[in-house]
Short mmCIF file of C-alpha atoms in Angstrom, two decimals:
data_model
loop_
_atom_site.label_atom_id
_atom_site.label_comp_id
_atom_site.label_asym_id
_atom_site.label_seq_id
_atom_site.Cartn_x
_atom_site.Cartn_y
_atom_site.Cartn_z
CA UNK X 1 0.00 0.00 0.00
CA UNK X 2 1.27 3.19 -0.58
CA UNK X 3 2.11 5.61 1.54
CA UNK X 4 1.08 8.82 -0.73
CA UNK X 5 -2.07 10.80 0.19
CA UNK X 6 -5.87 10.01 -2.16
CA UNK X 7 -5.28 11.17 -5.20
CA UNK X 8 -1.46 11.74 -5.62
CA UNK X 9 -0.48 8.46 -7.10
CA UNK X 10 -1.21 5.26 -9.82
CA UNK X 11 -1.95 2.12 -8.91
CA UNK X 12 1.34 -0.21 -8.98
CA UNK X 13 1.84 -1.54 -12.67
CA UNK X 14 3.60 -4.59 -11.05
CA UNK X 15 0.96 -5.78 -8.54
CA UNK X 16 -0.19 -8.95 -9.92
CA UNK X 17 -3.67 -9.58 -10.34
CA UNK X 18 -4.23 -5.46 -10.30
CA UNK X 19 -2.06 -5.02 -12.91
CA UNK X 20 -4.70 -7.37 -15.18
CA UNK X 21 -7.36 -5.95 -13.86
CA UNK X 22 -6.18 -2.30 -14.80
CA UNK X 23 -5.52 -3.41 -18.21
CA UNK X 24 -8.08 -2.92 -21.30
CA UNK X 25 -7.98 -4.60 -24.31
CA UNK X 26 -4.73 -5.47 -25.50
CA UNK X 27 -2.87 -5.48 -22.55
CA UNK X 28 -3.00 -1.03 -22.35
CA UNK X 29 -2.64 0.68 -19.24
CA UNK X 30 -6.30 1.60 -18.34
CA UNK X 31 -6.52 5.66 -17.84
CA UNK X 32 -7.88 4.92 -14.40
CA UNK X 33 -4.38 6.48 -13.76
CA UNK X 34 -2.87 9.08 -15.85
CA UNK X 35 -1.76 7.40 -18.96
CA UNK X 36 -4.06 7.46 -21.82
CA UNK X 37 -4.21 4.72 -23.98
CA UNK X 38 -3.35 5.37 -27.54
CA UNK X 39 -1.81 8.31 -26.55
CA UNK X 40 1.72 9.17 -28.23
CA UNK X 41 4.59 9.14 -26.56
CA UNK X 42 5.19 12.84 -26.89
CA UNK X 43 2.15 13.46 -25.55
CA UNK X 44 -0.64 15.70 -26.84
CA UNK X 45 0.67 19.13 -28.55
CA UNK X 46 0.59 22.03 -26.20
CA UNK X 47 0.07 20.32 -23.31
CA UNK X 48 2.66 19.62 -21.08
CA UNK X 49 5.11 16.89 -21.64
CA UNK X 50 4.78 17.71 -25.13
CA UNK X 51 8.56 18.41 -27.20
CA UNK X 52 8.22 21.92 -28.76
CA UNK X 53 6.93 21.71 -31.97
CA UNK X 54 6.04 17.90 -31.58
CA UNK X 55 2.99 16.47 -34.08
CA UNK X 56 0.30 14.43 -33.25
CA UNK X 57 -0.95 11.24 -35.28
CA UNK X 58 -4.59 11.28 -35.99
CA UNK X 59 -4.93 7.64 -35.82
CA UNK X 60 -3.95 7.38 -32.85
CA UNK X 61 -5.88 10.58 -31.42
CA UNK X 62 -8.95 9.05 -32.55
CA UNK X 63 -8.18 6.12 -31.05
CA UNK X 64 -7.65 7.33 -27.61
CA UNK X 65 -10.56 9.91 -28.13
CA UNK X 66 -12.58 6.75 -28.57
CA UNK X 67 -11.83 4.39 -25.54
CA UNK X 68 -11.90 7.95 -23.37
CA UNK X 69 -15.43 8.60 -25.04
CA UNK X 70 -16.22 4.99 -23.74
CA UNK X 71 -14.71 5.55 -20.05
CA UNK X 72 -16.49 9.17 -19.19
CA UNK X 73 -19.75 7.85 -20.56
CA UNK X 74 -19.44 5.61 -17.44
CA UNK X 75 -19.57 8.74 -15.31
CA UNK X 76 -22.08 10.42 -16.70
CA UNK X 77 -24.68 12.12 -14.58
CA UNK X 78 -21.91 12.11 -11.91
CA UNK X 79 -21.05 14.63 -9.79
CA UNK X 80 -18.47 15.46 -7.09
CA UNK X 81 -15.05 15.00 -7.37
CA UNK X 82 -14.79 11.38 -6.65
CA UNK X 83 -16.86 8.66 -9.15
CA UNK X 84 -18.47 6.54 -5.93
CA UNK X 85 -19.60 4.14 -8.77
CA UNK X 86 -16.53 3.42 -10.13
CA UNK X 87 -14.95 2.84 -6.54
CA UNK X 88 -17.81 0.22 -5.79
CA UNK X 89 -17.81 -1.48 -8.92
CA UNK X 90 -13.80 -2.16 -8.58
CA UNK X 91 -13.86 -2.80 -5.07
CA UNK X 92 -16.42 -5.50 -5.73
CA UNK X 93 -14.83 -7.02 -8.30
CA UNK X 94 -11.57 -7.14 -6.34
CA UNK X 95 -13.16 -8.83 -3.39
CA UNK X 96 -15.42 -11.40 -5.67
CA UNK X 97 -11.98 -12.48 -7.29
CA UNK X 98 -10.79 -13.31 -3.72
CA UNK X 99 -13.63 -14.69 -2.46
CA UNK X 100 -14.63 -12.10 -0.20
CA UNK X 101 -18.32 -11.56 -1.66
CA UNK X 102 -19.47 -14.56 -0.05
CA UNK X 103 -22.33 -14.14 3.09
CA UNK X 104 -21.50 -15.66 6.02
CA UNK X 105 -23.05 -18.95 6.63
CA UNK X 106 -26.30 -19.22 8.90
CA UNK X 107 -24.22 -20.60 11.09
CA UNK X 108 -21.96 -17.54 11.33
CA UNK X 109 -25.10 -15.65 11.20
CA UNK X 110 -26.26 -16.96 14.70
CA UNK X 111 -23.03 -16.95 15.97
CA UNK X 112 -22.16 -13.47 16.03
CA UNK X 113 -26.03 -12.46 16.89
CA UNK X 114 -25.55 -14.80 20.21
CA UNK X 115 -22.40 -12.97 20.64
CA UNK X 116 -23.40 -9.61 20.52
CA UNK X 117 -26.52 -10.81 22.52
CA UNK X 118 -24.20 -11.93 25.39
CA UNK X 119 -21.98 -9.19 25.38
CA UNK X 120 -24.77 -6.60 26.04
CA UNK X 121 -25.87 -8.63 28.60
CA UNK X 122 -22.38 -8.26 30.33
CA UNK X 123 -22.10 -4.83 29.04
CA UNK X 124 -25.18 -3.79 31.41
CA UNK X 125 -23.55 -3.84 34.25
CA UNK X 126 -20.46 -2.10 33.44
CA UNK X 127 -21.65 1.05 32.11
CA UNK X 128 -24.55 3.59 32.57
CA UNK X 129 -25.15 4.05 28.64
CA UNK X 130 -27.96 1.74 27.69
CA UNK X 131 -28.13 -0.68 24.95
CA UNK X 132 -27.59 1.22 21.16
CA UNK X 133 -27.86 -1.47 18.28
CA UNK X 134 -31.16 -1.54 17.13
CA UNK X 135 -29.97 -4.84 15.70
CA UNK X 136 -27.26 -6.88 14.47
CA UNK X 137 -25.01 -8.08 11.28
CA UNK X 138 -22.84 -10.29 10.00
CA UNK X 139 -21.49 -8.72 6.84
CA UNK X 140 -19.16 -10.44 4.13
CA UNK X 141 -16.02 -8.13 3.12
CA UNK X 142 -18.31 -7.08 -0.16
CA UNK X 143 -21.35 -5.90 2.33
CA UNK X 144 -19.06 -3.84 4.39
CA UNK X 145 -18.29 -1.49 1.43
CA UNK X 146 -20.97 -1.29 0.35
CA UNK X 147 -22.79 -0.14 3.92
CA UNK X 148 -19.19 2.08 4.43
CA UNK X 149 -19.47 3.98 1.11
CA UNK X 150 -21.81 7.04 2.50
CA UNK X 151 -19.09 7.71 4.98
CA UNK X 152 -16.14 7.37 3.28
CA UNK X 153 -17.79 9.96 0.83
CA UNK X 154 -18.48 12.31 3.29
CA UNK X 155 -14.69 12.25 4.41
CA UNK X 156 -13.10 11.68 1.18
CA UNK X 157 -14.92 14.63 -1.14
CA UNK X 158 -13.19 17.57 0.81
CA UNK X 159 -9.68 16.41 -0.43
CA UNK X 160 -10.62 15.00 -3.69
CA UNK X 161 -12.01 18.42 -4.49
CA UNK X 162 -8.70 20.22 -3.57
CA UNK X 163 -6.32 18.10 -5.45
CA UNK X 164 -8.61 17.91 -8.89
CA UNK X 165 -8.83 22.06 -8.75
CA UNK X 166 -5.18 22.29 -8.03
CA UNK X 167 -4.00 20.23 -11.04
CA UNK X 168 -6.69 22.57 -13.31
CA UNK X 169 -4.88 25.63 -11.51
CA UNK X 170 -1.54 24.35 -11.98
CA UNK X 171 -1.88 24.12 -16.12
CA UNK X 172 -0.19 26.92 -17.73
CA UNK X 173 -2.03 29.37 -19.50
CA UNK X 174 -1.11 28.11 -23.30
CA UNK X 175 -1.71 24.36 -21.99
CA UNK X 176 -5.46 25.65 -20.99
CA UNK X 177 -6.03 27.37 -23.86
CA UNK X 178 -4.67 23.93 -26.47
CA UNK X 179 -6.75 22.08 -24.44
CA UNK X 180 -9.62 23.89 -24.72
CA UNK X 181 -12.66 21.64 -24.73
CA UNK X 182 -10.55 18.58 -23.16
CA UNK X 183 -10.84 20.75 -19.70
CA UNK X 184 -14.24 20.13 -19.36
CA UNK X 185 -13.38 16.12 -19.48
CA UNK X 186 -11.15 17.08 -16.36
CA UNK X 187 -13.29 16.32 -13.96
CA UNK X 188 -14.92 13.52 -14.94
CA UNK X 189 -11.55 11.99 -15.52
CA UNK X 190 -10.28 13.14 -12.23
CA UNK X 191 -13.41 11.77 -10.57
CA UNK X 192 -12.48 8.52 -12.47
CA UNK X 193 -8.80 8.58 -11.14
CA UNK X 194 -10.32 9.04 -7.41
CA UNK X 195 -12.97 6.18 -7.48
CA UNK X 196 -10.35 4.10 -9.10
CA UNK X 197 -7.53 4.51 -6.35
CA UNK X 198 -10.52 4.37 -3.89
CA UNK X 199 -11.98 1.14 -5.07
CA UNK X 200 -8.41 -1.11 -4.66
CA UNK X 201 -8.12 0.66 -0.98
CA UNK X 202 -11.77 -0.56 0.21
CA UNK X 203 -11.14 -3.98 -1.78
CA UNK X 204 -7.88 -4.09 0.80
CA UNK X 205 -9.45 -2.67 3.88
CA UNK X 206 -12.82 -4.96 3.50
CA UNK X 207 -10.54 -7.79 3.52
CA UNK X 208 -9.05 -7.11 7.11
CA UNK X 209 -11.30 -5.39 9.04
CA UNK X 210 -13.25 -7.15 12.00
CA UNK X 211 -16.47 -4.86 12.77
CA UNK X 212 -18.33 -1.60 11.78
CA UNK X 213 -16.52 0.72 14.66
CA UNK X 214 -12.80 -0.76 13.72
CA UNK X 215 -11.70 2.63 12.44
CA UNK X 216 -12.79 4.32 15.10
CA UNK X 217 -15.14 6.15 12.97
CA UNK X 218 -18.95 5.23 13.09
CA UNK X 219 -18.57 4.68 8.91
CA UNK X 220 -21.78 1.50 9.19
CA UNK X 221 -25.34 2.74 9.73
CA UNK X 222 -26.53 4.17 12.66
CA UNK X 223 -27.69 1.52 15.51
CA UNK X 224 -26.46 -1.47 13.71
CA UNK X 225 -24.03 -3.73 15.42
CA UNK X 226 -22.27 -5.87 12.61
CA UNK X 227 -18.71 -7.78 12.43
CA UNK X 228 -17.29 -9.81 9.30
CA UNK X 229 -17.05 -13.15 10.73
CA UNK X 230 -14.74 -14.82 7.54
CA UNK X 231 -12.23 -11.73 9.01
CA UNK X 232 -12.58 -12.45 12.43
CA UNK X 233 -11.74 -16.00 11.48
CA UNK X 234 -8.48 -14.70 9.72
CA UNK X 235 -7.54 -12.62 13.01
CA UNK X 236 -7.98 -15.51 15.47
CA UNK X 237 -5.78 -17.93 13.66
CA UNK X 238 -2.81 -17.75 15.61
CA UNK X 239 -3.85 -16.21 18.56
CA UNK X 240 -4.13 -19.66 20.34
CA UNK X 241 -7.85 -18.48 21.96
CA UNK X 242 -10.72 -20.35 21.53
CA UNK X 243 -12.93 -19.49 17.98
CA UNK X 244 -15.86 -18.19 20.42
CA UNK X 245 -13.79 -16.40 22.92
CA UNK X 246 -12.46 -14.03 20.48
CA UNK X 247 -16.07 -13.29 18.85
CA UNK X 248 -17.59 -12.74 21.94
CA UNK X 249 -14.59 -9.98 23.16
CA UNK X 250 -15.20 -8.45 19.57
CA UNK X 251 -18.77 -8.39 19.73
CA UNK X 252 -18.06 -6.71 23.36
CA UNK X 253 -16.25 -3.79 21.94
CA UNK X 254 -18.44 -3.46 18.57
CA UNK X 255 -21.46 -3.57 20.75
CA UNK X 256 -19.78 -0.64 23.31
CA UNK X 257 -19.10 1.09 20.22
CA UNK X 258 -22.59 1.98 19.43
CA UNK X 259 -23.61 2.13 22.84
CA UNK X 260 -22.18 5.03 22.89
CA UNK X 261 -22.30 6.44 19.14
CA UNK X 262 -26.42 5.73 19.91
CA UNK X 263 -26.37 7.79 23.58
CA UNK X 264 -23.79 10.68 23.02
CA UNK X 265 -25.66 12.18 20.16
CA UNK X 266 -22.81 14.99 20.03
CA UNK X 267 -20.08 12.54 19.20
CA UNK X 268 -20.53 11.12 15.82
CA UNK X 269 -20.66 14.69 13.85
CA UNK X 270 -17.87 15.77 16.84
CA UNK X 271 -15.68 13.20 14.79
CA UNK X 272 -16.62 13.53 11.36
CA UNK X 273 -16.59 17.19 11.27
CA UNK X 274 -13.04 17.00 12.31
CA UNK X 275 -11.66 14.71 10.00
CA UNK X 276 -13.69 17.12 7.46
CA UNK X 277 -12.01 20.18 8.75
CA UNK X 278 -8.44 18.51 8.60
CA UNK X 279 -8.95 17.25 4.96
CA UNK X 280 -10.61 20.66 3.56
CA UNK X 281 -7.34 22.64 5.17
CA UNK X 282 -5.48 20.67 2.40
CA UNK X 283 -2.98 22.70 0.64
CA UNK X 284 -1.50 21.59 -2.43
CA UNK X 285 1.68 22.78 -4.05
CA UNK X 286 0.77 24.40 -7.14
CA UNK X 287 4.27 25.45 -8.06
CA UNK X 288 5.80 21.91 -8.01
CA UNK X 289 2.64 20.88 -9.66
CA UNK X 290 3.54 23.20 -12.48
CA UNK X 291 7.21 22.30 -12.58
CA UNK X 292 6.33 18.65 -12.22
CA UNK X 293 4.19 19.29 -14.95
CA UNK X 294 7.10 20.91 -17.12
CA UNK X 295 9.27 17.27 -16.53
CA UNK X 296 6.31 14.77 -16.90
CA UNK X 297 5.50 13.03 -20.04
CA UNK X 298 1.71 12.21 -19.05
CA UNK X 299 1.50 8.94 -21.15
CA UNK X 300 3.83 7.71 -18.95
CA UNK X 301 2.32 6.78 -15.81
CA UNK X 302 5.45 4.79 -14.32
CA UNK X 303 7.39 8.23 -14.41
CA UNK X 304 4.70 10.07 -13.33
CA UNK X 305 4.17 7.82 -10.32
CA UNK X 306 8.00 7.59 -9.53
CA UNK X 307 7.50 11.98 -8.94
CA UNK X 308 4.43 11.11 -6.96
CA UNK X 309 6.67 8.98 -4.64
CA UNK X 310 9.30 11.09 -4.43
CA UNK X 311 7.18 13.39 -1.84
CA UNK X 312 8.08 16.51 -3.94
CA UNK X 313 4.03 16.96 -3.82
CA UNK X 314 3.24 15.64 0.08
CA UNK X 315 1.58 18.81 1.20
CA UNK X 316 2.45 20.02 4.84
CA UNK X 317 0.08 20.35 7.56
CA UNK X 318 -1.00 24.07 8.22
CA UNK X 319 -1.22 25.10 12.13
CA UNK X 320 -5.21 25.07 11.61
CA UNK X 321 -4.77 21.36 10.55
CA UNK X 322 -2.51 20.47 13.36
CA UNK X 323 -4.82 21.61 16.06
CA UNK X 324 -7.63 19.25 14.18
CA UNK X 325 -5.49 16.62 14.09
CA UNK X 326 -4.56 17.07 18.00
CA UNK X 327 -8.36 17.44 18.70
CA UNK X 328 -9.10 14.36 16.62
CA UNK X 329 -6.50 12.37 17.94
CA UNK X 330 -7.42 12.82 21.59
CA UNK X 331 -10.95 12.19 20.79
CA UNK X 332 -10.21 9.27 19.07
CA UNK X 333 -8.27 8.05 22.53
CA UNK X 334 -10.79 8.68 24.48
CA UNK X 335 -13.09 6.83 22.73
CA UNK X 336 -11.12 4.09 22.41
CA UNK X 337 -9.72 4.20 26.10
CA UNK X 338 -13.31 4.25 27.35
CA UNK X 339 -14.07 1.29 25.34
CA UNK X 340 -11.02 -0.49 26.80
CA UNK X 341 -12.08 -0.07 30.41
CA UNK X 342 -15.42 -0.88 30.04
CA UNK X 343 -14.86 -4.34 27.99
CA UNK X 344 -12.49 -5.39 30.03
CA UNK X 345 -14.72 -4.93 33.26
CA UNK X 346 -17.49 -6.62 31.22
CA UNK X 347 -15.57 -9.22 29.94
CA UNK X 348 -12.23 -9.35 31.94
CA UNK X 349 -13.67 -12.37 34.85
CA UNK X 350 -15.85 -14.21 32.39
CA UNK X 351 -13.26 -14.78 29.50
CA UNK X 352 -9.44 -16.18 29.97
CA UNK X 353 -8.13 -14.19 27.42
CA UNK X 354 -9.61 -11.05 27.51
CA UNK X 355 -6.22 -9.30 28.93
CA UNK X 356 -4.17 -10.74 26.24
CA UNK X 357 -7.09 -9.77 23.75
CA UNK X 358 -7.01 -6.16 24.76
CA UNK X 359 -3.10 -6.20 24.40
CA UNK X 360 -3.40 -7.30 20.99
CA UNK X 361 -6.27 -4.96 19.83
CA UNK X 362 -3.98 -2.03 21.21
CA UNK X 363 -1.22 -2.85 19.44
CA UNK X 364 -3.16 -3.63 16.32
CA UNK X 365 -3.77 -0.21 16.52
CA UNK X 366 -1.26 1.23 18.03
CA UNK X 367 1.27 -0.25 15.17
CA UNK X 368 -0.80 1.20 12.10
CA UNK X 369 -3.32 -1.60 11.73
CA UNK X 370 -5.18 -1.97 7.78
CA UNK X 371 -7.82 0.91 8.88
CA UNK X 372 -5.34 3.40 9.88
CA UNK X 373 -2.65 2.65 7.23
CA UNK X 374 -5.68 2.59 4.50
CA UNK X 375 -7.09 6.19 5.78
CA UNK X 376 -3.98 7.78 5.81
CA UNK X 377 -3.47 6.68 1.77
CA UNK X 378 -7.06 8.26 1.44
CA UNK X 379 -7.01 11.12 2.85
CA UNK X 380 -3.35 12.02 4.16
CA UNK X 381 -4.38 11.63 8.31
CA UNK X 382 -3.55 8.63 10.74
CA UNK X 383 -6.68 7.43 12.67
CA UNK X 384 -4.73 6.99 15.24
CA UNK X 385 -5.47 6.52 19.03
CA UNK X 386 -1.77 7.63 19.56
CA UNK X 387 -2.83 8.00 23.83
CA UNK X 388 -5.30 5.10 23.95
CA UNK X 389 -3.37 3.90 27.03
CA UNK X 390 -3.20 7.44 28.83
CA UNK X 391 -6.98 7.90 28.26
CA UNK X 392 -7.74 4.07 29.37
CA UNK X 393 -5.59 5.45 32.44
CA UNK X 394 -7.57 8.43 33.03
CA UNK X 395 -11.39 6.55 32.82
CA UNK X 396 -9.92 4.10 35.53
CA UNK X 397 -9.23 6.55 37.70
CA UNK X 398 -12.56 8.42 37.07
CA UNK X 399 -14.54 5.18 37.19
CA UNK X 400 -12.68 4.10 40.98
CA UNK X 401 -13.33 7.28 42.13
CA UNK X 402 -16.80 8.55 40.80
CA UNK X 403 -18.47 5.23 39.66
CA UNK X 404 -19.26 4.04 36.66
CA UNK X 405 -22.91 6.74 36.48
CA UNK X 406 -20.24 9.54 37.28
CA UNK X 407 -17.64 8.53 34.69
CA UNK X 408 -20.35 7.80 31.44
CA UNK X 409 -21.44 11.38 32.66
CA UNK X 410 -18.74 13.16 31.12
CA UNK X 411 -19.84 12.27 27.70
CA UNK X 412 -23.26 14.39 28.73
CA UNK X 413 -21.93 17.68 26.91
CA UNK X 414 -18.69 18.15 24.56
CA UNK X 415 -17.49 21.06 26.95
CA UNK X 416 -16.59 18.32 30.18
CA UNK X 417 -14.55 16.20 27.68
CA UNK X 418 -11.15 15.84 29.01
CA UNK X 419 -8.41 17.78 26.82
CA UNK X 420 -5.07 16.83 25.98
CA UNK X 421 -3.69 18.27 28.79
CA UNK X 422 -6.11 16.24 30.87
CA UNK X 423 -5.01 12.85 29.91
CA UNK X 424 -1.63 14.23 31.02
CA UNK X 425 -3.22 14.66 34.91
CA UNK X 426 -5.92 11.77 35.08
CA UNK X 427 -5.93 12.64 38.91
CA UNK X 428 -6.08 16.01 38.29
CA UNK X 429 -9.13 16.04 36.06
CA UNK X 430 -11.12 13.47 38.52
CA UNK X 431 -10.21 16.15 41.13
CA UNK X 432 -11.55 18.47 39.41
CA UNK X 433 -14.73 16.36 38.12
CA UNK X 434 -15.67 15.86 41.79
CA UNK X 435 -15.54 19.11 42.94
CA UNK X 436 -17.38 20.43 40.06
CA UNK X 437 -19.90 18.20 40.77
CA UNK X 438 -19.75 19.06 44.56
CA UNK X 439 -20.52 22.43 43.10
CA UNK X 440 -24.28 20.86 41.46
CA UNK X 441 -24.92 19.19 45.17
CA UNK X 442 -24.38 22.68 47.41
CA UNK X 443 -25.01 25.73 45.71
CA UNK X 444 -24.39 27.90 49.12
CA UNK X 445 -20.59 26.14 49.35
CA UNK X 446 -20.16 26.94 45.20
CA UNK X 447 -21.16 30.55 46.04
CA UNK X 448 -18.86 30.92 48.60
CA UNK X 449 -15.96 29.30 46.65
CA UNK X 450 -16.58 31.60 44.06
CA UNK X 451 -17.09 35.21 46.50
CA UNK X 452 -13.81 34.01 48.23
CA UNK X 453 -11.98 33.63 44.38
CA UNK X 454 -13.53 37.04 44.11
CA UNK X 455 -11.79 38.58 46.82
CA UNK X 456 -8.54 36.93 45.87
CA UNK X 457 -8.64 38.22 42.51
CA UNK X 458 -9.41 41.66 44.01
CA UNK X 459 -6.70 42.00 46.96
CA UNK X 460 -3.82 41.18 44.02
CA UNK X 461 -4.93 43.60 42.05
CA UNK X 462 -5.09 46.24 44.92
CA UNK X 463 -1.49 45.18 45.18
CA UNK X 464 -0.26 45.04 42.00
CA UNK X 465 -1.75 48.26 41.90
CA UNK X 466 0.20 49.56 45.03
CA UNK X 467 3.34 48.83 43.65
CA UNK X 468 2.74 50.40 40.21
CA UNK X 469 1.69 53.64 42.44
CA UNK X 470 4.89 53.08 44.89
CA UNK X 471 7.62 54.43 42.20
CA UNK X 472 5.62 57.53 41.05
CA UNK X 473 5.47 58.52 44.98
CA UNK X 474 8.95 59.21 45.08
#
């Protein structure tokens, strides 16, 4: 997998069965990418890439004119910058080619639904947020993308929409004008690119991932509790756990998950509308986009991909984009920390394994697991729970010393979410917590906490004000 942000590079030439599968008729590079079949190798005449002076051949310009007619009339009636279609259709066909389009048995079917049913039932006791699936799944690798897409549109548009205006942008004048009409094919073919690079991520990410909430992102539909049971086969081979132990601790933490996606009705949009802010702060380079440009010949997609990975183009992150990165990076932690604590009280006497289960899950994501390394192709950000341990820390301590009721009420209103700084000083914020809440139970003592803060504020600035006045007295 590559390492480049959505949008900034081809899809390996040399990658087996996606090489045939990116290849028309006759073996030619499919212009998923940026090559264009039948294209010369100079290029198209005032574009660039194109030798001064250089001549077309009008068999072959009709040619590639042809198969491109063929390819945007696939997108047509599209719109946005990414073809959703196109990503489906070749995610599909990736995963039916490896088997992963098959439903789960109705074996598997009852097996996860009596898992999830027994993990709520141990879930009850170990936190205040009621049940939130209004039902459950067991999804093949195919179903998952295709119950994913909405989201992954939602948080892939802002970026794909920034990098297909930037290349327009970065065209030189003369190139614009000798294109003429072609611009208006930009899009479409850009959208193509997108849904393309898109598709072979979810065919890769369907294939590994173990239930709706493994991202950390509520990406399946709201109150449905669903896990991929051929993947959670994969994941337990090896482990040396029991088939059913494993299912149940995963149905545990996908079931905790939507408890409380369903009961903090704050959170979900609290996390999407962060990754949206990070990806729509996107800058791209327009300058090395022009001087790439300049050096590129564009019916060559192995040089143009070699540039891509070259990171002349990897755009830095502006200061707006750090602090939404910091916000959704502690967010993520405590979401993850808080499911942490409260599987492993629900779990941690009943199952064997559930300590060396949690161990694993944290380094599975701790280490860059499929979900993270697959977002951060997509959209240029690491979902990753970076202080998953230091917010697990800090909901211990607020569970041992306000209960489980007083810890599930911090997720009441965003403004009582602990900060970064907070998961620094887990005692510290629980301090705080109680008194706050001390503050709820007697009025009278708040009031007179907050008169005697008065009067402290007051008598230093009487001093401070003394000893600005002392000097001018003499």
């Amino acid at each position: 997998m590559t390492d480049q942000p959505f949008g900034f590079s081809a899809p390996d030439p040399d990658e087996g069965d996606g090489r045939k599968r990116s290849e028309g008729a006759g073996g030619q590079q499919n212009p998923f990418g940026f090559g264009l079949p039948g294209m010369p190798p100079g290029g198209i005449p005032g574009l660039p890439g194109m030798p001064p002076g250089g001549s077309l051949d009008m068999g072959a310009l009709g040619q590639m004119l042809s198969q491109l007619g063929q390819m945007l009339s696939q997108s047509a009636g599209q719109s946005g910058p990414v073809n959703y279609d196109v990503a489906k259709q070749i995610a599909v066909q990736q995963l039916i080619d490896s088997g992963g389009n098959l439903n789960p048995s109705g074996q598997q079917d009852t097996a996860v639904a009596d898992a999830v049913r027994l993990a709520e039932l141990w879930l009850d006791p170990a936190t205040a947020l009621p049940v939130g699936a209004r039902s459950t799944q067991s999804w093949s690798a195919m179903t998952w993308v295709e119950q994913t897409l909405p989201a992954w549109q939602r948080l892939c548009d802002p970026v794909a929409q920034r990098v297909s205006g930037a290349w327009v942008d970065a065209l030189p004048d003369e190139a614009r004008q000798a294109a003429g009409p072609l611009l208006s094919m930009v899009g479409q073919m850009g959208g193509l690119a997108f849904g393309s690079q898109l598709g072979n991520a979810l065919a890769q990410l369907g294939a590994e991932v173990l239930t709706s909430t493994e991202v950390g992102l509520p990406l399946g539909p709201e109150g449905v509790a669903a896990l991929v049971p051929a993947n959670v086969e994969k994941f337990t081979e090896g482990l040396g756990r029991p088939a059913s132990e494993v299912l149940v601790f995963l149905a545990a933490r996908e079931a905790a998950h939507q408890r409380l996606f369903a009961h903090v009705p704050w959170l979900r949009q609290r996390l999407m509308a962060t990754v949206e802010e990070f990806a729509s702060g996107i800058k791209v380079d327009v300058a090395a986009l022009e001087n790439l440009a300049g050096q590129i010949d564009p019916s060559n997609p192995t040089a143009l991909e070699e540039a891509m990975g070259s990171g002349v183009l990897n755009p830095e992150h502006s200061p707006e984009q750090k602090a939404a990165l910091a916000r959704l990076e502690t967010m993520l932690a405590l979401v993850e920390g808080w499911v942490d604590v409260v599987v492993g009280d629900a779990v941690g006497d009943r199952l064997p394994g559930a300590d060396a289960l949690r161990e694993t899950l944290r380094r599975r994501r701790a280490s860059g697991g499929p979900a993270e390394q697959t977002f951060a192709t997509l959209v240029g950000l690491e979902l990753r729970p970076r202080r998953l341990r230091a917010a697990a820390a800090l909901w211990r301590v607020m569970t041992d010393q306000h209960g489980i009721t007083g810890r599930d009420s911090v997720w009441e209103h965003p403004d009582l979410i602990p900060t970064a700084e907070d998961l620094d000083d887990p005692l510290g914020f629980a301090e705080r917590w109680g008194q706050d809440n001390a503050d709820l139970d007697d009025p009278i003592a708040a009031i007179q906490r907050a008169e005697e803060a008065e009067r402290r504020e007051q008598g230093k600035d009487e001093k401070d004000k003394g000893s600005d006045e002392g000097p001018a007295r003499d």
